[in-house]
Amino acid sequence: MRYSRIQLRGRPVFAEVADGLAHVLDADPITGRAGRTGERVPLAGVDFLPPVIPGVFYAVGFNYRGHVERHRAEAPARPEVGYRANNALTGHRTPIVRPAGVSGRFEAEGEVVAVIGRTLKRASYQEAQASVFGWTIGNDVSAREWQHADRSFWRSKNSDTFKPMGPWIETGVDPLAQTTTVRVDGGIRAGFATGDMIFDPFDFIVETTKYLTMHPGDVLWMGADSTVQLEPGNVVEIEISGIGTLSNPVVAE
Amino acid sequence: MRYSRIQLRGRPVFAEVADGLAHVLDADPITGRAGRTGERVPLAGVDFLPPVIPGVFYAVGFNYRGHVERHRAEAPARPEVGYRANNALTGHRTPIVRPAGVSGRFEAEGEVVAVIGRTLKRASYQEAQASVFGWTIGNDVSAREWQHADRSFWRSKNSDTFKPMGPWIETGVDPLAQTTTVRVDGGIRAGFATGDMIFDPFDFIVETTKYLTMHPGDVLWMGADSTVQLEPGNVVEIEISGIGTLSNPVVAE
């Protein structure tokens, strides 16, 4: 099943995506029992929102072997989460805005995202597997000069529109057996096996929930193998097989 | 006015605090027009929840002159925010749980907290002043060995119960003209002028909203002058004049 959030007559609603249509739902499918209202909208005309607004927005840094090797970085010894911020979220097809003050590397990273479906603490690996409601796609946009100049990631990774997510949550896919492809203006710029992680999503959930309770709707962005430069005027697409394609134009502020 | 969130018959509700009573409200006073329902509960028997669950949980690190000097740290040149996570929030009177794996310094910091009341981007200093709905109290608990051992603050500052907040939001106080007092088991362990900040809350809002949109319900924890060691069995109180007292027992996991 594929679940999205869409803007309908100025209000956010949940929808099930099937047969080229967004079937409007009467409840949040992550936290409640959701049924179709009967209303449906052709996908081509849908205003996609981020499919979930998390209570906690977890993100992983260096977590792909190739990424660590190319940066000559030390591989992380433990699965330790970091954080991103909800103001930066934006939906499928909406613009990524490069702020006026950004110069230098302005980069996309295509990431598989776990959407948590249960409240869990001290989860076993099997409980972690059962806790994921579904999987979506994130584009972890970074302004690298700010990242190096600032004490935290506040504006380098959390400026408005720096975190496209969507287009929907896919509940029936093995996230570790897929391929991530990043295209800019239709040309392939990066491609990697989604499962080539140092620690997988369930390793992170096990380690995190030793200390932190995770809740339905929390998201965990799993990092990327490769970074891809973006310029205003580009359209960047992140395709993950079995899930879908997240597409966003890049514009200058 | 003082606004809290309380647990009533198993559900969270908003309440106005006056005359030793929690007067139940029919809406969220931050985002809507809230009126009293007529139901009221004596404060002594109230189960306090964090007064707001933020969309984004901003926090400031080194921001008091004395704190920077005692750590022989370099004073920050710009007001740069960091982040904390909602799972760690807990209410007035609820226990701070020291995890089994924590040894060494386990510390409280008493902080004044701005609760944002408006959507704002590129705010002027005057707009920043007008954007704050009210002020509450935060206790920024840290496990220092984890803070130094880990790549991020995930468990050192965001383990469950490490972020007591409350007991209420006070809308009619000047946050820069108050005194913060931290007591452990009734003895004063720290005291400082709340306004002795390097950058004030409005400086942070101006700088942050150059790049990030802040939303109603977002919180900004303003840092502390002093840290105070906690042990299981202690009761830690953060009093900020003009706002109130946030009290929490400390227990071992």
Short mmCIF file of C-alpha atoms in Angstrom, two decimals:
data_model
loop_
_atom_site.label_atom_id
_atom_site.label_comp_id
_atom_site.label_asym_id
_atom_site.label_seq_id
_atom_site.Cartn_x
_atom_site.Cartn_y
_atom_site.Cartn_z
CA MET A 1 0.00 0.00 0.00
CA ARG A 2 1.09 3.57 -0.68
CA TYR A 3 0.04 6.39 1.60
CA SER A 4 0.54 10.08 1.01
CA ARG A 5 -0.53 13.41 2.48
CA ILE A 6 -1.94 15.86 -0.02
CA GLN A 7 -3.29 19.40 0.00
CA LEU A 8 -7.02 19.36 -0.85
CA ARG A 9 -9.05 22.56 -0.93
CA GLY A 10 -6.42 24.23 1.23
CA ARG A 11 -6.29 21.49 3.89
CA PRO A 12 -3.96 18.53 4.42
CA VAL A 13 -5.60 15.11 4.07
CA PHE A 14 -4.28 11.56 3.95
CA ALA A 15 -4.67 9.52 0.79
CA GLU A 16 -4.05 6.02 -0.49
CA VAL A 17 -2.30 5.98 -3.86
CA ALA A 18 -3.45 3.33 -6.33
CA ASP A 19 -4.25 3.10 -10.04
CA GLY A 20 -2.96 6.62 -10.78
CA LEU A 21 -5.32 8.11 -8.21
CA ALA A 22 -5.08 9.53 -4.71
CA HIS A 23 -8.00 8.05 -2.78
CA VAL A 24 -8.77 10.39 0.12
CA LEU A 25 -8.78 8.76 3.57
CA ASP A 26 -10.76 9.64 6.67
CA ALA A 27 -7.87 9.21 9.15
CA ASP A 28 -4.11 9.03 9.54
CA PRO A 29 -3.17 5.51 8.43
CA ILE A 30 -0.08 5.50 10.66
CA THR A 31 -1.91 6.03 13.92
CA GLY A 32 -5.49 4.99 13.17
CA ARG A 33 -7.76 2.82 11.10
CA ALA A 34 -8.20 4.71 7.84
CA GLY A 35 -10.89 4.15 5.25
CA ARG A 36 -11.50 5.71 1.86
CA THR A 37 -14.00 8.58 1.83
CA GLY A 38 -14.84 7.91 -1.81
CA GLU A 39 -13.26 11.12 -3.06
CA ARG A 40 -10.30 10.66 -5.41
CA VAL A 41 -7.92 12.92 -7.30
CA PRO A 42 -5.77 12.08 -10.37
CA LEU A 43 -2.13 11.95 -9.25
CA ALA A 44 -1.04 14.37 -11.97
CA GLY A 45 -2.99 17.16 -10.30
CA VAL A 46 -2.18 16.35 -6.70
CA ASP A 47 -0.38 18.80 -4.41
CA PHE A 48 1.87 16.45 -2.45
CA LEU A 49 2.83 17.27 1.13
CA PRO A 50 5.50 15.44 3.13
CA PRO A 51 3.78 12.09 3.84
CA VAL A 52 4.28 12.52 7.59
CA ILE A 53 5.30 15.32 9.97
CA PRO A 54 7.43 13.51 12.54
CA GLY A 55 7.44 14.02 16.27
CA VAL A 56 11.19 13.37 16.10
CA PHE A 57 13.15 13.64 12.86
CA TYR A 58 16.11 11.23 13.11
CA ALA A 59 18.86 11.17 10.50
CA VAL A 60 22.01 9.17 10.02
CA GLY A 61 25.30 10.65 8.79
CA PHE A 62 28.07 8.45 7.40
CA ASN A 63 26.39 5.09 6.91
CA TYR A 64 27.37 3.82 3.46
CA ARG A 65 30.69 2.06 2.93
CA GLY A 66 31.46 3.92 -0.30
CA HIS A 67 30.68 7.29 1.28
CA VAL A 68 32.98 6.61 4.22
CA GLU A 69 35.80 5.38 1.96
CA ARG A 70 35.66 8.31 -0.47
CA HIS A 71 35.77 10.77 2.44
CA ARG A 72 38.66 8.79 3.98
CA ALA A 73 36.59 8.96 7.15
CA GLU A 74 36.62 6.48 9.97
CA ALA A 75 33.64 4.15 9.77
CA PRO A 76 31.27 4.69 12.71
CA ALA A 77 31.70 2.03 15.39
CA ARG A 78 28.11 2.29 16.61
CA PRO A 79 24.76 3.21 15.04
CA GLU A 80 24.31 6.73 16.44
CA VAL A 81 21.46 8.93 15.24
CA GLY A 82 21.46 12.66 14.62
CA TYR A 83 18.58 15.06 14.00
CA ARG A 84 16.99 17.25 11.37
CA ALA A 85 14.14 19.80 11.76
CA ASN A 86 10.55 19.80 10.53
CA ASN A 87 10.60 23.34 9.14
CA ALA A 88 12.89 22.06 6.37
CA LEU A 89 10.42 19.44 5.10
CA THR A 90 8.76 19.95 1.76
CA GLY A 91 6.74 17.72 -0.55
CA HIS A 92 7.21 16.00 -3.90
CA ARG A 93 7.34 18.48 -6.84
CA THR A 94 7.79 21.55 -4.60
CA PRO A 95 10.88 23.72 -5.09
CA ILE A 96 14.16 23.39 -3.20
CA VAL A 97 15.12 27.03 -2.62
CA ARG A 98 18.86 27.80 -2.60
CA PRO A 99 19.21 30.72 -0.18
CA ALA A 100 20.81 33.93 -1.49
CA GLY A 101 23.83 33.53 0.82
CA VAL A 102 24.79 30.05 -0.38
CA SER A 103 27.90 29.58 -2.51
CA GLY A 104 30.05 26.53 -3.11
CA ARG A 105 28.80 23.00 -2.86
CA PHE A 106 25.01 22.72 -2.64
CA GLU A 107 24.26 19.02 -2.65
CA ALA A 108 21.52 16.42 -2.75
CA GLU A 109 21.63 13.00 -1.10
CA GLY A 110 19.05 10.34 -1.90
CA GLU A 111 18.01 8.42 1.20
CA VAL A 112 15.62 5.67 2.13
CA VAL A 113 13.48 6.71 5.10
CA ALA A 114 11.89 4.47 7.74
CA VAL A 115 8.53 5.65 9.09
CA ILE A 116 7.95 4.29 12.59
CA GLY A 117 4.52 2.78 13.24
CA ARG A 118 4.64 1.77 16.90
CA THR A 119 5.73 3.07 20.27
CA LEU A 120 8.84 1.17 21.20
CA LYS A 121 11.61 1.12 23.81
CA ARG A 122 14.39 -1.47 24.19
CA ALA A 123 13.32 -3.12 20.95
CA SER A 124 14.83 -6.39 19.80
CA TYR A 125 15.93 -6.64 16.16
CA GLN A 126 12.71 -8.50 15.38
CA GLU A 127 10.60 -5.88 17.18
CA ALA A 128 12.45 -3.17 15.25
CA GLN A 129 11.56 -4.90 11.99
CA ALA A 130 7.91 -5.11 13.02
CA SER A 131 7.84 -1.47 14.17
CA VAL A 132 8.31 0.13 10.74
CA PHE A 133 5.03 1.24 9.16
CA GLY A 134 6.61 1.78 5.76
CA TRP A 135 9.33 3.41 3.68
CA THR A 136 9.61 6.68 1.85
CA ILE A 137 12.29 8.75 0.10
CA GLY A 138 14.23 11.73 1.44
CA ASN A 139 16.54 14.22 -0.23
CA ASP A 140 19.03 15.44 2.40
CA VAL A 141 20.10 18.78 0.89
CA SER A 142 23.19 20.46 2.39
CA ALA A 143 24.98 23.78 1.94
CA ARG A 144 28.55 22.64 2.63
CA GLU A 145 30.20 26.02 3.29
CA TRP A 146 27.66 26.66 6.04
CA GLN A 147 28.13 23.13 7.32
CA HIS A 148 31.84 23.80 7.82
CA ALA A 149 31.45 27.38 9.10
CA ASP A 150 28.72 26.80 11.68
CA ARG A 151 28.72 25.17 15.12
CA SER A 152 25.65 23.05 14.31
CA PHE A 153 23.79 21.93 11.18
CA TRP A 154 21.06 24.49 11.79
CA ARG A 155 21.08 26.35 8.45
CA SER A 156 23.40 24.06 6.43
CA LYS A 157 20.93 21.18 6.61
CA ASN A 158 17.73 22.69 8.03
CA SER A 159 17.03 25.80 5.98
CA ASP A 160 13.45 25.85 4.65
CA THR A 161 12.90 23.34 1.78
CA PHE A 162 16.22 21.49 2.40
CA LYS A 163 14.41 18.25 3.27
CA PRO A 164 12.08 17.07 0.47
CA MET A 165 10.29 13.86 1.49
CA GLY A 166 7.82 11.67 -0.39
CA PRO A 167 5.97 11.18 -2.61
CA TRP A 168 4.37 8.49 -0.42
CA ILE A 169 5.02 5.79 2.17
CA GLU A 170 5.26 2.29 0.68
CA THR A 171 4.35 -0.40 3.19
CA GLY A 172 5.23 -3.49 1.15
CA VAL A 173 8.91 -3.25 0.21
CA ASP A 174 12.24 -4.63 1.44
CA PRO A 175 14.28 -1.43 1.85
CA LEU A 176 17.61 -3.28 1.86
CA ALA A 177 17.11 -4.94 -1.54
CA GLN A 178 16.57 -1.84 -3.67
CA THR A 179 18.57 0.55 -5.87
CA THR A 180 18.76 4.30 -5.32
CA THR A 181 19.24 6.41 -8.45
CA VAL A 182 19.78 10.18 -8.38
CA ARG A 183 19.10 12.08 -11.59
CA VAL A 184 19.64 15.75 -12.40
CA ASP A 185 17.73 17.04 -15.43
CA GLY A 186 17.23 13.44 -16.47
CA GLY A 187 20.92 12.40 -16.34
CA ILE A 188 22.04 9.81 -13.82
CA ARG A 189 24.46 11.33 -11.29
CA ALA A 190 24.53 8.62 -8.62
CA GLY A 191 23.36 5.05 -8.18
CA PHE A 192 23.92 2.61 -5.37
CA ALA A 193 22.52 -0.45 -3.68
CA THR A 194 20.24 0.81 -0.91
CA GLY A 195 21.27 -2.07 1.32
CA ASP A 196 25.03 -1.33 1.28
CA MET A 197 24.79 0.23 4.72
CA ILE A 198 27.21 -0.12 7.61
CA PHE A 199 24.28 -0.36 10.04
CA ASP A 200 20.78 -1.08 8.78
CA PRO A 201 17.60 0.70 9.93
CA PHE A 202 16.81 -1.99 12.48
CA ASP A 203 20.30 -1.77 14.01
CA PHE A 204 19.64 1.96 14.51
CA ILE A 205 16.22 1.35 16.05
CA VAL A 206 17.64 -1.26 18.45
CA GLU A 207 20.47 1.04 19.57
CA THR A 208 18.35 4.21 19.73
CA THR A 209 15.56 2.63 21.74
CA LYS A 210 17.98 1.46 24.42
CA TYR A 211 17.65 5.05 25.68
CA LEU A 212 14.98 6.83 23.64
CA THR A 213 11.34 5.91 23.07
CA MET A 214 10.40 6.03 19.39
CA HIS A 215 6.80 6.92 18.51
CA PRO A 216 4.46 6.39 15.55
CA GLY A 217 5.24 8.95 12.87
CA ASP A 218 8.89 9.40 13.82
CA VAL A 219 11.14 9.15 10.77
CA LEU A 220 14.67 7.81 10.38
CA TRP A 221 16.64 8.96 7.31
CA MET A 222 19.27 6.38 6.48
CA GLY A 223 22.06 8.34 4.77
CA ALA A 224 23.44 8.08 1.24
CA ASP A 225 26.38 6.63 -0.65
CA SER A 226 26.89 9.69 -2.85
CA THR A 227 26.34 13.43 -3.00
CA VAL A 228 25.22 15.29 -6.12
CA GLN A 229 25.73 19.00 -6.88
CA LEU A 230 22.60 21.08 -7.53
CA GLU A 231 22.18 24.42 -9.31
CA PRO A 232 19.12 26.64 -9.67
CA GLY A 233 17.22 25.57 -12.75
CA ASN A 234 17.89 21.86 -12.15
CA VAL A 235 15.27 19.24 -11.46
CA VAL A 236 16.55 16.57 -9.05
CA GLU A 237 14.93 13.15 -8.90
CA ILE A 238 15.58 10.45 -6.30
CA GLU A 239 14.25 7.10 -7.45
CA ILE A 240 14.26 4.11 -5.11
CA SER A 241 13.10 0.93 -6.78
CA GLY A 242 10.00 -0.51 -5.14
CA ILE A 243 9.08 2.83 -3.58
CA GLY A 244 8.87 5.55 -6.25
CA THR A 245 10.46 8.81 -7.38
CA LEU A 246 10.81 12.03 -5.41
CA SER A 247 11.22 14.97 -7.80
CA ASN A 248 11.94 18.61 -6.95
CA PRO A 249 12.98 21.64 -8.98
CA VAL A 250 15.81 23.80 -7.62
CA VAL A 251 15.32 27.56 -7.62
CA ALA A 252 17.38 30.51 -6.44
CA GLU A 253 15.96 32.59 -3.61
CA MET B 1 -1.82 34.47 32.06
CA ARG B 2 -0.47 31.01 32.80
CA TYR B 3 -1.23 28.11 30.46
CA SER B 4 -0.46 24.45 31.08
CA ARG B 5 -1.22 21.08 29.59
CA ILE B 6 -2.50 18.49 32.04
CA GLN B 7 -3.57 14.88 32.00
CA LEU B 8 -7.31 14.62 32.73
CA ARG B 9 -9.10 11.27 32.76
CA GLY B 10 -6.29 9.83 30.67
CA ARG B 11 -6.29 12.55 28.02
CA PRO B 12 -4.18 15.71 27.57
CA VAL B 13 -6.09 18.99 27.86
CA PHE B 14 -5.06 22.62 28.00
CA ALA B 15 -5.70 24.62 31.15
CA GLU B 16 -5.39 28.15 32.46
CA VAL B 17 -3.75 28.32 35.87
CA ALA B 18 -5.18 30.87 38.31
CA ASP B 19 -6.09 31.02 42.00
CA GLY B 20 -4.56 27.64 42.76
CA LEU B 21 -6.71 25.95 40.14
CA ALA B 22 -6.27 24.56 36.65
CA HIS B 23 -9.25 25.82 34.63
CA VAL B 24 -9.74 23.43 31.72
CA LEU B 25 -9.78 25.08 28.25
CA ASP B 26 -11.60 24.03 25.09
CA ALA B 27 -8.69 24.70 22.70
CA ASP B 28 -4.94 25.17 22.41
CA PRO B 29 -4.31 28.76 23.56
CA ILE B 30 -1.16 29.02 21.41
CA THR B 31 -2.87 28.36 18.10
CA GLY B 32 -6.53 29.09 18.76
CA ARG B 33 -9.02 31.08 20.76
CA ALA B 34 -9.40 29.15 24.00
CA GLY B 35 -12.21 29.51 26.51
CA ARG B 36 -12.79 27.89 29.89
CA THR B 37 -15.04 24.84 29.85
CA GLY B 38 -16.05 25.43 33.46
CA GLU B 39 -14.25 22.35 34.77
CA ARG B 40 -11.40 23.03 37.19
CA VAL B 41 -8.90 20.97 39.15
CA PRO B 42 -6.93 21.96 42.29
CA LEU B 43 -3.27 22.37 41.28
CA ALA B 44 -2.07 20.04 44.05
CA GLY B 45 -3.74 17.10 42.31
CA VAL B 46 -2.88 18.00 38.73
CA ASP B 47 -0.82 15.69 36.50
CA PHE B 48 1.29 18.20 34.59
CA LEU B 49 2.40 17.48 31.03
CA PRO B 50 4.98 19.52 29.11
CA PRO B 51 3.02 22.72 28.35
CA VAL B 52 3.66 22.35 24.62
CA ILE B 53 4.96 19.64 22.26
CA PRO B 54 7.01 21.62 19.76
CA GLY B 55 7.16 21.12 16.02
CA VAL B 56 10.83 22.08 16.30
CA PHE B 57 12.73 21.95 19.60
CA TYR B 58 15.49 24.58 19.42
CA ALA B 59 18.15 24.87 22.10
CA VAL B 60 21.12 27.11 22.68
CA GLY B 61 24.48 25.90 23.98
CA PHE B 62 27.03 28.31 25.45
CA ASN B 63 25.07 31.52 25.89
CA TYR B 64 25.85 32.85 29.38
CA ARG B 65 28.99 34.89 30.01
CA GLY B 66 29.83 33.08 33.25
CA HIS B 67 29.37 29.66 31.66
CA VAL B 68 31.71 30.53 28.76
CA GLU B 69 34.34 32.00 31.12
CA ARG B 70 34.35 29.04 33.53
CA HIS B 71 34.78 26.61 30.61
CA ARG B 72 37.53 28.84 29.16
CA ALA B 73 35.57 28.50 25.94
CA GLU B 74 35.47 31.00 23.13
CA ALA B 75 32.29 33.07 23.24
CA PRO B 76 30.07 32.35 20.24
CA ALA B 77 30.36 35.02 17.57
CA ARG B 78 26.84 34.48 16.24
CA PRO B 79 23.53 33.27 17.72
CA GLU B 80 23.40 29.73 16.32
CA VAL B 81 20.70 27.32 17.44
CA GLY B 82 20.97 23.60 18.06
CA TYR B 83 18.30 20.98 18.59
CA ARG B 84 16.80 18.66 21.19
CA ALA B 85 14.18 15.90 20.71
CA ASN B 86 10.57 15.60 21.85
CA ASN B 87 10.86 12.06 23.25
CA ALA B 88 12.96 13.52 26.08
CA LEU B 89 10.26 15.95 27.27
CA THR B 90 8.55 15.29 30.58
CA GLY B 91 6.30 17.36 32.82
CA HIS B 92 6.53 19.10 36.18
CA ARG B 93 6.78 16.64 39.13
CA THR B 94 7.53 13.61 36.90
CA PRO B 95 10.78 11.69 37.47
CA ILE B 96 14.07 12.28 35.69
CA VAL B 97 15.34 8.74 35.12
CA ARG B 98 19.12 8.26 35.22
CA PRO B 99 19.78 5.37 32.79
CA ALA B 100 21.59 2.31 34.15
CA GLY B 101 24.63 2.94 31.92
CA VAL B 102 25.28 6.50 33.15
CA SER B 103 28.27 7.20 35.37
CA GLY B 104 30.17 10.41 36.03
CA ARG B 105 28.64 13.83 35.74
CA PHE B 106 24.85 13.82 35.43
CA GLU B 107 23.80 17.45 35.41
CA ALA B 108 20.86 19.81 35.44
CA GLU B 109 20.75 23.24 33.79
CA GLY B 110 17.94 25.69 34.51
CA GLU B 111 16.85 27.52 31.40
CA VAL B 112 14.27 30.07 30.39
CA VAL B 113 12.29 28.86 27.35
CA ALA B 114 10.60 30.99 24.68
CA VAL B 115 7.38 29.54 23.23
CA ILE B 116 6.80 30.87 19.72
CA GLY B 117 3.27 32.10 18.98
CA ARG B 118 3.42 33.12 15.33
CA THR B 119 4.68 31.91 11.98
CA LEU B 120 7.67 34.05 11.13
CA LYS B 121 10.50 34.32 8.61
CA ARG B 122 13.08 37.12 8.31
CA ALA B 123 11.79 38.67 11.51
CA SER B 124 12.99 42.06 12.70
CA TYR B 125 13.97 42.38 16.37
CA GLN B 126 10.59 43.98 17.06
CA GLU B 127 8.76 41.21 15.20
CA ALA B 128 10.76 38.66 17.17
CA GLN B 129 9.65 40.30 20.42
CA ALA B 130 6.01 40.23 19.28
CA SER B 131 6.26 36.59 18.15
CA VAL B 132 6.76 35.03 21.58
CA PHE B 133 3.54 33.66 23.06
CA GLY B 134 5.07 33.24 26.51
CA TRP B 135 7.85 31.81 28.65
CA THR B 136 8.34 28.58 30.51
CA ILE B 137 11.13 26.73 32.33
CA GLY B 138 13.34 23.93 31.04
CA ASN B 139 15.79 21.62 32.78
CA ASP B 140 18.44 20.60 30.22
CA VAL B 141 19.74 17.36 31.76
CA SER B 142 22.99 15.94 30.35
CA ALA B 143 25.04 12.78 30.85
CA ARG B 144 28.52 14.19 30.26
CA GLU B 145 30.44 10.96 29.62
CA TRP B 146 28.05 10.10 26.81
CA GLN B 147 28.26 13.68 25.54
CA HIS B 148 32.04 13.31 25.14
CA ALA B 149 31.97 9.71 23.85
CA ASP B 150 29.26 10.07 21.19
CA ARG B 151 29.22 11.70 17.76
CA SER B 152 25.97 13.57 18.49
CA PHE B 153 23.95 14.54 21.57
CA TRP B 154 21.43 11.77 20.88
CA ARG B 155 21.52 9.92 24.22
CA SER B 156 23.60 12.37 26.31
CA LYS B 157 20.91 15.06 26.06
CA ASN B 158 17.89 13.29 24.55
CA SER B 159 17.37 10.13 26.59
CA ASP B 160 13.78 9.80 27.81
CA THR B 161 12.94 12.24 30.68
CA PHE B 162 16.12 14.34 30.15
CA LYS B 163 14.08 17.44 29.23
CA PRO B 164 11.60 18.42 31.95
CA MET B 165 9.60 21.49 30.88
CA GLY B 166 6.90 23.47 32.70
CA PRO B 167 4.96 23.79 34.84
CA TRP B 168 3.20 26.35 32.61
CA ILE B 169 3.70 29.10 30.05
CA GLU B 170 3.62 32.60 31.55
CA THR B 171 2.57 35.21 29.00
CA GLY B 172 3.15 38.37 31.05
CA VAL B 173 6.81 38.43 32.11
CA ASP B 174 10.05 40.06 30.97
CA PRO B 175 12.36 37.02 30.62
CA LEU B 176 15.51 39.15 30.71
CA ALA B 177 14.80 40.76 34.10
CA GLN B 178 14.44 37.60 36.21
CA THR B 179 16.56 35.39 38.47
CA THR B 180 17.06 31.67 37.92
CA THR B 181 17.63 29.59 41.07
CA VAL B 182 18.48 25.89 41.01
CA ARG B 183 17.87 23.93 44.21
CA VAL B 184 18.66 20.32 45.04
CA ASP B 185 16.78 18.87 48.01
CA GLY B 186 15.97 22.44 49.03
CA GLY B 187 19.56 23.75 49.00
CA ILE B 188 20.55 26.43 46.51
CA ARG B 189 23.14 25.11 44.05
CA ALA B 190 23.07 27.82 41.38
CA GLY B 191 21.63 31.28 40.90
CA PHE B 192 22.06 33.76 38.11
CA ALA B 193 20.47 36.71 36.37
CA THR B 194 18.38 35.28 33.55
CA GLY B 195 19.25 38.24 31.34
CA ASP B 196 23.05 37.80 31.50
CA MET B 197 23.03 36.23 28.04
CA ILE B 198 25.51 36.79 25.23
CA PHE B 199 22.63 36.81 22.72
CA ASP B 200 19.04 37.23 23.87
CA PRO B 201 16.05 35.20 22.64
CA PHE B 202 15.12 37.83 20.07
CA ASP B 203 18.65 37.88 18.63
CA PHE B 204 18.31 34.12 18.12
CA ILE B 205 14.90 34.45 16.49
CA VAL B 206 16.16 37.16 14.12
CA GLU B 207 19.21 35.10 13.07
CA THR B 208 17.34 31.77 12.86
CA THR B 209 14.49 33.14 10.77
CA LYS B 210 16.88 34.50 8.15
CA TYR B 211 16.88 30.89 6.88
CA LEU B 212 14.30 28.89 8.85
CA THR B 213 10.58 29.53 9.32
CA MET B 214 9.56 29.33 12.98
CA HIS B 215 6.03 28.16 13.77
CA PRO B 216 3.55 28.48 16.67
CA GLY B 217 4.48 25.99 19.36
CA ASP B 218 8.17 25.84 18.51
CA VAL B 219 10.31 26.28 21.64
CA LEU B 220 13.71 27.89 22.12
CA TRP B 221 15.66 26.88 25.24
CA MET B 222 18.06 29.66 26.14
CA GLY B 223 20.96 27.93 27.92
CA ALA B 224 22.20 28.31 31.48
CA ASP B 225 24.95 29.98 33.47
CA SER B 226 25.65 26.97 35.69
CA THR B 227 25.42 23.19 35.83
CA VAL B 228 24.37 21.23 38.92
CA GLN B 229 25.15 17.58 39.70
CA LEU B 230 22.17 15.25 40.25
CA GLU B 231 21.97 11.89 42.03
CA PRO B 232 19.09 9.42 42.30
CA GLY B 233 17.02 10.34 45.31
CA ASN B 234 17.43 14.08 44.74
CA VAL B 235 14.62 16.50 43.97
CA VAL B 236 15.75 19.26 41.59
CA GLU B 237 13.87 22.54 41.38
CA ILE B 238 14.38 25.28 38.82
CA GLU B 239 12.75 28.51 39.92
CA ILE B 240 12.58 31.49 37.58
CA SER B 241 11.11 34.57 39.22
CA GLY B 242 7.97 35.76 37.48
CA ILE B 243 7.34 32.35 35.91
CA GLY B 244 7.29 29.63 38.58
CA THR B 245 9.11 26.51 39.76
CA LEU B 246 9.76 23.33 37.80
CA SER B 247 10.34 20.43 40.20
CA ASN B 248 11.36 16.85 39.38
CA PRO B 249 12.59 13.92 41.43
CA VAL B 250 15.62 12.00 40.16
CA VAL B 251 15.44 8.21 40.13
CA ALA B 252 17.76 5.43 39.02
CA GLU B 253 16.59 3.24 36.14
#
